[in-house]
């Protein structure tokens, strides 16, 4: 899952984390205003069982059973010990606040158990908004917000470092916040206002800045990620005003970036994990050191030094990531390796202050029966990867958790491990299908975890990820409207990039062949109404390809608008449609996708973001969403379009079962009818709309796709960019 775990994070072009950049729309339009509650809807997650990167986990030091977790693009959560599940805390963040769904850091106040602080901001790039700090007096049930003048980077390199936010150990009203490019910030009024603090290290425009903040007794230590390996990268203050470089600190490439730190109050030793890069990718060296704060003595306690040989003749390269101390047992510490792909990452545990270590992976028994996708198809589950978040329960020495690129593993006995992920659903969803018949009411396609067949909405799919082949990021998903047992999919994979199913998506077989560009640029795919023809597109500037033998062979369609997404007519097998964003022209085929001709023109020429949707059960009934340029409809196969006057913005549109007595399917819209971007339903062909989400259920950017259930009136599925699949039903 190395490359694919990164590709989902690259949801905006140009990010520091991007391996494969996929652009999101720039959020524009009218100012957002408060809106009334939804029309009696109940909202829940479709259960996948995680699938996203857990970047931080924090047990409260003073309250048994209280813990928090953060993610890179999917918000923050509080652990509910009574129900053994995570409670989402940031779903109230709306469309205009999409950049705040990434949580850079979190902090609690040991003396005030109900206080919680979050530092939010997904990207530090010029096109992203500034960060914000949320502060709560009731464990995240309600919030007060302070907007910052600086940017944070919860989905950039170094997102597993930290925590970068800290309550001062000498004064609960004072908070510290480390930034990537703007130095150290300080608040003396519990996060309500912030000022730049004096700090000896100079920020770098391209570096990591402050990587961690940790209290050690009454002192505060700060890690610095912009060191060259020889200059200081760990600083401290004893009075909250003057900072100094910590004397004698380790140097060299293996100690270049301080990733995380934890303090053993019994022995008064500070443990610091280091790597030669901030991670989660790119680390090839690292170390672990401890500082006895009473004497200033440093000791290297690295469990295993990177660089040794592997059995296949390679090099065992990795860094160190998470660290946690046992609050009940002096000298008991757990650290994690990170980016160790050859031998698989592990946790090392010591009970003697780092003199000897035991790898917890070696005798671990993994039970992933609750989230079968962790087997990656038919393979066995991996102990971990991207391990930078490690937590040790201060009230239970046997209770350890650690985050990975897809889940949060936990144990109560240091041997038996299982995902402790209930309720924590972080996924970037790209496609949704709700079949009109069959066992499953939903098939989803996401970044990183490919396609899932949801035979139940309340449990992780028993088949896990679609296999044969296994995809990382899904790029296309479609079913034959008149033959819903036939489904096709496309995506990023190492053993083929397209597959088909004749049992509704339960099992799959790869296409016998594929166009040469499929491996480097797989894109959206469509199948006609009876499943006899496939059209596959491969991104901007690339031609479309057609197959009439179930993927056995492919031929280029010269007249297909390059880079367009193909859409099949749901009734007539001979008809396909495609919208050319460069010219604003709707193209149609009436010969099974062999040739395309231009029809309606002048539709928002030059805008690259749109969605073309065909109404189920009707031939030639097309709906075109053009973001803040509105919603358009054609009833003549794209020859002409009429603008819908009931909404001024449409980002994604879907259809569901018609209301009782209605002859037309229910429409579901992510868009704007007045001043707010929200989720709406129309039972009268878009003449009027009812908002069905509410201010507590907004989930940031939700413009990818939406689908109503054709068998259950009122049920709708929403793709989010970080909070998985949300589904709503009338209460």
mmCIF file with all atom_site columns, C-alpha atoms in Angstrom, residues 68 78 87-90 92 114-118 135-143 696:
data_model
loop_
_atom_site.group_PDB
_atom_site.id
_atom_site.type_symbol
_atom_site.label_atom_id
_atom_site.label_alt_id
_atom_site.label_comp_id
_atom_site.label_asym_id
_atom_site.label_entity_id
_atom_site.label_seq_id
_atom_site.pdbx_PDB_ins_code
_atom_site.Cartn_x
_atom_site.Cartn_y
_atom_site.Cartn_z
_atom_site.occupancy
_atom_site.B_iso_or_equiv
_atom_site.pdbx_formal_charge
_atom_site.auth_seq_id
_atom_site.auth_comp_id
_atom_site.auth_asym_id
_atom_site.auth_atom_id
_atom_site.pdbx_PDB_model_num
ATOM 1  C CA . UNK A 1 68  ? -8.618  11.443 21.083 1.00 0.00 ? 68  UNK A CA 1
ATOM 2  C CA . UNK A 1 78  ? -13.123 11.206 20.801 1.00 0.00 ? 78  UNK A CA 1
ATOM 3  C CA . UNK A 1 87  ? -17.213 9.862  18.061 1.00 0.00 ? 87  UNK A CA 1
ATOM 4  C CA . UNK A 1 88  ? -16.549 12.362 15.232 1.00 0.00 ? 88  UNK A CA 1
ATOM 5  C CA . UNK A 1 89  ? -15.973 15.901 16.487 1.00 0.00 ? 89  UNK A CA 1
ATOM 6  C CA . UNK A 1 90  ? -15.604 18.043 13.377 1.00 0.00 ? 90  UNK A CA 1
ATOM 7  C CA . UNK A 1 92  ? -19.931 20.533 11.548 1.00 0.00 ? 92  UNK A CA 1
ATOM 8  C CA . UNK A 1 114 ? -13.147 18.661 29.684 1.00 0.00 ? 114 UNK A CA 1
ATOM 9  C CA . UNK A 1 115 ? -10.859 21.002 27.770 1.00 0.00 ? 115 UNK A CA 1
ATOM 10 C CA . UNK A 1 116 ? -9.780  20.046 24.270 1.00 0.00 ? 116 UNK A CA 1
ATOM 11 C CA . UNK A 1 117 ? -7.907  22.017 21.628 1.00 0.00 ? 117 UNK A CA 1
ATOM 12 C CA . UNK A 1 118 ? -7.493  21.305 17.899 1.00 0.00 ? 118 UNK A CA 1
ATOM 13 C CA . UNK A 1 135 ? -11.331 25.059 21.675 1.00 0.00 ? 135 UNK A CA 1
ATOM 14 C CA . UNK A 1 136 ? -13.893 23.148 23.692 1.00 0.00 ? 136 UNK A CA 1
ATOM 15 C CA . UNK A 1 137 ? -14.927 23.031 27.334 1.00 0.00 ? 137 UNK A CA 1
ATOM 16 C CA . UNK A 1 138 ? -16.993 19.853 26.912 1.00 0.00 ? 138 UNK A CA 1
ATOM 17 C CA . UNK A 1 139 ? -14.663 17.364 25.214 1.00 0.00 ? 139 UNK A CA 1
ATOM 18 C CA . UNK A 1 140 ? -15.578 18.462 21.711 1.00 0.00 ? 140 UNK A CA 1
ATOM 19 C CA . UNK A 1 141 ? -19.373 18.500 21.991 1.00 0.00 ? 141 UNK A CA 1
ATOM 20 C CA . UNK A 1 142 ? -19.343 22.253 21.276 1.00 0.00 ? 142 UNK A CA 1
ATOM 21 C CA . UNK A 1 143 ? -16.629 24.565 20.019 1.00 0.00 ? 143 UNK A CA 1
ATOM 22 C CA . UNK A 1 696 ? -23.844 19.564 12.488 1.00 0.00 ? 696 UNK A CA 1
#
